[in-house]
Coordinates of C-alpha atoms in Angstrom, one line a residue:
X240 CA 16.5 -27.0 -22.3
X241 CA 14.7 -29.1 -25.0
X242 CA 16.3 -27.2 -27.9
X243 CA 19.8 -27.8 -26.4
X244 CA 18.9 -31.4 -25.8
X245 CA 18.1 -32.1 -29.4
X246 CA 20.9 -29.9 -30.9
X247 CA 23.0 -32.2 -33.1
X248 CA 25.9 -29.8 -33.1
X249 CA 26.7 -30.4 -29.4
X250 CA 29.4 -32.8 -28.4
X251 CA 28.0 -36.3 -28.2
X252 CA 25.6 -35.9 -31.1
X253 CA 21.8 -35.9 -31.2
X254 CA 19.9 -36.2 -27.9
X255 CA 22.8 -35.4 -25.7
X256 CA 23.1 -33.0 -22.7
X257 CA 26.2 -33.0 -20.6
X258 CA 26.1 -32.8 -16.8
X259 CA 27.2 -29.1 -16.6
X260 CA 24.5 -27.9 -19.0
X261 CA 21.8 -30.0 -17.4
X262 CA 22.7 -28.7 -13.9
X263 CA 22.8 -25.1 -15.0
X264 CA 19.4 -25.3 -16.8
X265 CA 17.8 -27.2 -13.9
X266 CA 19.0 -24.5 -11.5
X267 CA 17.7 -21.8 -13.8
X268 CA 14.3 -23.6 -14.0
X269 CA 14.1 -23.8 -10.2
X270 CA 15.0 -20.2 -9.8
X271 CA 12.3 -19.2 -12.4
X272 CA 9.7 -21.3 -10.6
X273 CA 10.7 -19.8 -7.2
X274 CA 10.5 -16.2 -8.5
X275 CA 7.1 -16.9 -10.1
X276 CA 5.8 -18.2 -6.8
X277 CA 7.1 -15.1 -4.9
X278 CA 5.6 -12.7 -7.4
X279 CA 2.3 -14.5 -7.5
X280 CA 2.0 -14.0 -3.8
X281 CA 2.8 -10.3 -4.2
X282 CA 6.1 -10.6 -2.3
X283 CA 8.4 -8.2 -4.1
X284 CA 10.5 -5.9 -1.9
X285 CA 13.7 -4.2 -2.8
X286 CA 16.0 -7.0 -1.7
X287 CA 14.1 -9.5 -3.8
X288 CA 14.4 -7.2 -6.9
X289 CA 18.1 -6.9 -6.3
X290 CA 18.5 -10.6 -5.9
X291 CA 16.5 -11.4 -9.0
X292 CA 18.6 -8.9 -11.1
X293 CA 21.8 -10.6 -9.9
X294 CA 20.5 -14.1 -10.7
X295 CA 19.2 -12.9 -14.1
X296 CA 22.6 -11.7 -15.1
X297 CA 24.3 -14.8 -13.6
X298 CA 22.1 -17.3 -15.5
X299 CA 22.3 -15.2 -18.7
X300 CA 26.0 -15.5 -18.5
X301 CA 26.0 -19.2 -17.6
X302 CA 23.4 -20.2 -20.2
X303 CA 25.2 -18.3 -23.0
X304 CA 28.5 -19.9 -22.0
X305 CA 27.3 -23.5 -22.0
X306 CA 25.4 -23.1 -25.2
X307 CA 28.1 -22.4 -27.8
X308 CA 29.5 -19.2 -26.2
X309 CA 29.7 -16.3 -28.6
X310 CA 27.6 -17.9 -31.3
X311 CA 24.8 -18.9 -28.9
X312 CA 21.3 -17.5 -29.4
X313 CA 20.9 -17.5 -25.6
X314 CA 22.5 -14.1 -25.3
X315 CA 19.0 -12.8 -25.5
X316 CA 18.7 -13.7 -21.8
X317 CA 20.7 -10.5 -21.2
X318 CA 17.9 -8.6 -22.9
X319 CA 15.5 -10.3 -20.5
X320 CA 17.5 -9.0 -17.5
X321 CA 17.4 -5.5 -19.0
X322 CA 13.6 -5.6 -19.6
X323 CA 13.1 -6.9 -16.0
X324 CA 15.0 -3.9 -14.7
X325 CA 13.0 -1.6 -17.0
X326 CA 9.7 -2.7 -15.5
X327 CA 10.8 -0.9 -12.3
X328 CA 10.6 2.4 -14.3
X329 CA 13.9 3.8 -13.0
X330 CA 16.7 4.8 -15.3
X331 CA 19.7 4.1 -13.1
X332 CA 19.0 0.3 -12.6
X333 CA 18.5 0.0 -16.4
X334 CA 21.9 1.6 -17.2
X335 CA 23.6 -0.5 -14.5
X336 CA 22.1 -3.8 -15.8
X337 CA 22.9 -2.8 -19.4
X338 CA 26.6 -2.1 -18.6
X339 CA 26.8 -5.4 -16.7
X340 CA 25.2 -7.3 -19.5
X341 CA 27.6 -5.9 -22.1
X342 CA 30.6 -6.6 -19.9
X343 CA 29.5 -10.2 -19.1
X344 CA 28.8 -11.0 -22.7
X345 CA 32.2 -9.7 -23.7
X346 CA 33.6 -12.0 -21.0
X347 CA 31.7 -15.0 -22.5
X348 CA 33.2 -14.1 -25.9
X349 CA 36.7 -13.9 -24.5
X350 CA 36.3 -17.2 -22.6
X351 CA 35.1 -19.1 -25.6
X352 CA 36.9 -18.1 -28.8
X353 CA 38.4 -14.7 -28.1
X354 CA 37.5 -11.3 -29.4
X355 CA 36.5 -11.3 -33.0
X356 CA 35.1 -8.6 -35.3
X357 CA 32.0 -10.8 -36.2
X358 CA 30.2 -11.4 -32.9
X359 CA 31.4 -8.3 -31.0
X360 CA 28.5 -6.4 -32.5
X361 CA 26.2 -8.4 -30.3
X362 CA 27.5 -6.5 -27.3
X363 CA 26.7 -3.3 -29.2
X364 CA 23.2 -4.6 -29.8
X365 CA 22.7 -5.2 -26.1
X366 CA 23.8 -1.6 -25.4
X367 CA 21.3 -0.3 -28.0
X368 CA 18.5 -2.5 -26.5
X369 CA 19.3 -1.2 -23.0
X370 CA 19.1 2.4 -24.2
X371 CA 15.8 1.9 -26.0
X372 CA 14.3 0.1 -23.0
X373 CA 15.5 2.8 -20.6
X374 CA 13.9 5.5 -22.9
X375 CA 10.6 3.8 -23.1
X376 CA 10.6 3.0 -19.4
X377 CA 11.2 6.7 -18.6
X378 CA 8.4 7.7 -20.9
X379 CA 6.1 5.2 -19.3
X380 CA 6.9 6.5 -15.9
X381 CA 6.1 10.1 -17.0
X382 CA 2.8 8.9 -18.6
X383 CA 1.8 7.0 -15.4
X384 CA 2.6 10.0 -13.3
X385 CA 0.3 12.2 -15.5
X386 CA -2.4 9.6 -15.3
X387 CA -2.2 9.5 -11.5
X388 CA -2.3 13.3 -11.3
X389 CA -5.4 13.4 -13.5
X390 CA -7.1 10.7 -11.5
X391 CA -6.3 12.5 -8.2
X392 CA -7.6 15.8 -9.6
X393 CA -10.8 14.1 -10.8
X394 CA -11.3 12.5 -7.4
X395 CA -10.7 15.8 -5.6
X396 CA -13.2 17.6 -7.8
X397 CA -15.8 14.8 -7.2
X398 CA -15.3 15.1 -3.4
X399 CA -15.4 18.9 -3.5
X400 CA -18.7 18.7 -5.5
X401 CA -20.2 16.2 -3.1
X402 CA -19.3 18.3 0.0
X403 CA -20.5 21.5 -1.6
X404 CA -23.8 20.2 -3.0
X405 CA -24.6 18.1 0.1
X406 CA -23.0 18.9 3.5
X407 CA -22.1 22.6 2.9
X408 CA -25.7 23.2 2.0
X409 CA -26.9 21.3 5.1
X410 CA -24.7 23.5 7.3
X411 CA -26.1 26.6 5.7
X412 CA -29.5 25.3 6.5
X413 CA -28.5 24.7 10.1
X414 CA -27.2 28.2 10.3
X415 CA -30.5 29.6 9.1
X416 CA -32.6 27.5 11.5
X417 CA -30.4 28.6 14.4
X418 CA -31.1 32.2 13.4
X419 CA -34.8 31.3 13.5
X420 CA -34.4 29.9 17.0
X421 CA -32.7 33.1 18.1
X422 CA -35.5 35.1 16.7
X423 CA -38.1 33.0 18.4
X424 CA -36.3 33.5 21.7
X425 CA -36.1 37.2 21.2
X426 CA -39.9 37.2 20.7
X427 CA -40.3 35.3 24.0
X428 CA -41.5 32.1 22.3
X429 CA -39.3 29.5 24.0
X430 CA -41.6 26.6 23.3
X431 CA -41.5 27.2 19.6
X432 CA -37.7 27.6 19.8
X433 CA -37.4 24.3 21.7
X434 CA -39.5 22.5 19.0
X435 CA -37.3 24.0 16.3
X436 CA -34.1 22.9 18.1
X437 CA -35.5 19.4 18.6
X438 CA -36.2 19.1 14.9
X439 CA -32.8 20.6 14.1
X440 CA -31.1 18.1 16.4
X441 CA -32.7 15.2 14.5
X442 CA -31.6 16.7 11.2
X443 CA -28.0 17.1 12.4
X444 CA -28.0 13.5 13.6
X445 CA -29.1 12.4 10.1
X446 CA -26.4 14.5 8.4
X447 CA -23.9 13.1 10.9
X448 CA -24.8 9.5 9.8
X449 CA -24.6 10.6 6.1
X450 CA -21.2 12.1 6.5
X451 CA -20.0 9.0 8.4
X452 CA -21.2 6.7 5.6
X453 CA -19.7 8.9 3.0
X454 CA -16.3 8.9 4.8
X455 CA -16.4 5.1 5.2
X456 CA -17.1 4.8 1.5
X457 CA -14.1 7.0 0.7
X458 CA -11.9 4.9 2.9
X459 CA -13.2 1.7 1.3
X460 CA -14.8 0.4 4.5
X461 CA -17.7 -1.9 4.3
X462 CA -20.9 -0.4 5.8
X463 CA -22.5 -2.1 8.8
X464 CA -26.3 -2.5 9.3
X465 CA -28.1 0.5 10.5
X466 CA -29.6 -1.5 13.4
X467 CA -26.1 -1.7 14.9
X468 CA -26.2 2.0 15.5
X469 CA -29.8 2.1 16.8
X470 CA -28.9 2.3 20.5
X471 CA -26.6 5.2 21.3
X472 CA -27.7 5.9 24.9
X473 CA -24.4 4.9 26.7
X474 CA -22.6 7.6 28.6
X475 CA -19.7 5.6 30.2
X476 CA -17.4 6.8 32.9
X477 CA -13.7 6.9 31.9
X478 CA -10.3 6.6 33.5
X479 CA -7.3 8.0 31.7
X480 CA -3.6 7.5 32.7
X481 CA -1.1 9.1 30.4
X482 CA 2.6 9.8 30.7
X483 CA 4.5 10.2 27.5
X484 CA 6.6 12.7 25.6
X485 CA 7.4 13.2 22.0
X486 CA 6.8 15.5 19.0
X487 CA 3.7 17.6 18.7
X488 CA 2.5 15.7 15.7
X489 CA 2.7 12.4 17.5
X490 CA 0.9 13.9 20.5
X491 CA -1.9 15.2 18.3
X492 CA -2.3 11.7 16.8
X493 CA -2.3 10.1 20.2
X494 CA -5.0 12.5 21.6
X495 CA -7.2 11.9 18.5
X496 CA -6.8 8.1 19.0
X497 CA -7.8 8.4 22.6
X498 CA -10.8 10.6 21.7
X499 CA -12.0 8.2 18.9
X500 CA -11.6 5.2 21.2
X501 CA -13.8 6.9 23.8
X502 CA -16.4 7.7 21.1
X503 CA -16.4 4.1 19.8
X504 CA -16.9 2.7 23.3
X505 CA -19.9 5.1 23.9
X506 CA -21.5 4.8 20.4
X507 CA -20.9 1.1 19.5
X508 CA -19.7 -0.7 22.6
X509 CA -22.4 0.7 24.9
X510 CA -19.9 0.6 27.6
X511 CA -20.2 1.6 31.3
X512 CA -16.5 2.1 31.9
X513 CA -13.7 3.0 29.6
X514 CA -10.0 2.8 30.7
X515 CA -7.3 4.5 28.6
X516 CA -3.6 4.0 29.5
X517 CA -0.8 5.7 27.6
X518 CA 2.8 5.2 28.5
X519 CA 6.3 5.0 27.1
X520 CA 8.0 1.7 26.6
X521 CA 11.6 2.0 25.4
X522 CA 11.4 3.9 22.1
X523 CA 7.6 3.3 21.6
X524 CA 4.4 4.7 22.9
X525 CA 2.0 2.1 24.1
X526 CA -1.8 2.9 24.1
X527 CA -4.3 0.6 25.7
X528 CA -8.1 1.3 25.3
X529 CA -10.3 -1.1 27.2
X530 CA -14.1 -1.0 27.9
X531 CA -16.7 -3.3 29.5
X532 CA -19.2 -3.0 26.6
X533 CA -20.8 -5.5 24.4
X534 CA -17.7 -6.0 22.3
X535 CA -17.4 -6.3 18.5
X536 CA -18.5 -9.2 16.4
X537 CA -15.5 -9.8 14.2
X538 CA -12.2 -8.4 13.1
X539 CA -13.9 -6.5 10.2
X540 CA -15.3 -4.2 12.8
X541 CA -11.9 -2.8 13.6
X542 CA -12.1 1.0 14.1
X543 CA -10.9 2.2 10.7
X544 CA -10.2 5.8 11.9
X545 CA -7.8 4.6 14.5
X546 CA -6.4 1.9 12.2
X547 CA -5.6 4.5 9.5
X548 CA -3.7 6.7 12.0
X549 CA -1.7 3.7 13.3
X550 CA -0.8 2.7 9.7
X551 CA 0.2 6.3 8.9
X552 CA 2.6 6.3 11.9
X553 CA 3.9 2.8 10.9
X554 CA 2.6 1.4 14.2
X555 CA 1.0 -1.8 15.3
X556 CA -2.6 -2.4 16.5
X557 CA -4.3 -5.5 17.9
X558 CA -7.8 -6.0 19.1
X559 CA -9.4 -8.6 21.4
X560 CA -13.2 -8.7 21.7
X561 CA -14.8 -11.3 23.9
X562 CA -17.7 -9.6 25.7
X563 CA -15.6 -6.5 26.1
X564 CA -13.1 -4.8 23.9
X565 CA -9.4 -4.3 24.4
X566 CA -7.4 -2.2 21.9
X567 CA -3.6 -2.4 22.1
X568 CA -1.6 0.1 20.1
X569 CA 2.2 0.6 19.7
X570 CA 3.5 3.7 18.0
X571 CA 7.2 4.5 17.2
X572 CA 8.4 7.5 19.2
X573 CA 11.2 9.1 17.2

């Protein structure tokens, strides 16, 4: 905007900007600020990408047209539109934007001074730039895919090593101690077997806590204080009402959600009564899990195992905790 304002070759002389140019550049500035605000808030869906591409091409054409047409240096705005499409790492949008850029720039040339042999090569330069950007974008996509594959393979190896060195060995130890208990019972030494089983139960409980902490760390869930899990003596009664139909995979998820809700009410809520209601509502399955326990302190205590299943099924979950806990879940059935 400033370079055009001080350009002495424009009509009117130095320090002149006509109304059409000023309006176009101000609109382009407002569009740029709006896009920056949307991207800074990480709001970038497919519709916004398509809209931004159309506006990039429109303003590239408009700015080039109002700034000396075919001789304008502003034709590089077409290159910006191609680069913006290239950042999405897909070859088809890049080719489409490149073809549109070449066609629109040729239109600018025709509307200003007509086709000439001097500035027509700029359209060729745009096509070459689009080809190079598409090539490097494709190479970047392949490189990023390889990096993700290496990272996934490394993470899997780390998890496998942790399970083998820790919990698999612990299970092997449990198996050996159970064999010892059986031998003690065969020798008619039930008291020694009971002592061994009591010690084994404490060890299994410790391994259970360790596995739970490890799984929460894999899921990126913040650990809660150990005192919160100190009292696990609740054995609540439960009422279940369920009437729904759907695919077997959905049914498995629903049953796991119900089981996890019952476990949470017993282990964390210290409830006396748990009510679970599952029913079909139009094209959704509604799940309500309610208990009369101590409730949860804040929203960060949301049951992550249930929340991850709901997110995987693209459902919705809400939780209310005020002396008791009510978990409301809606899952698409279809």
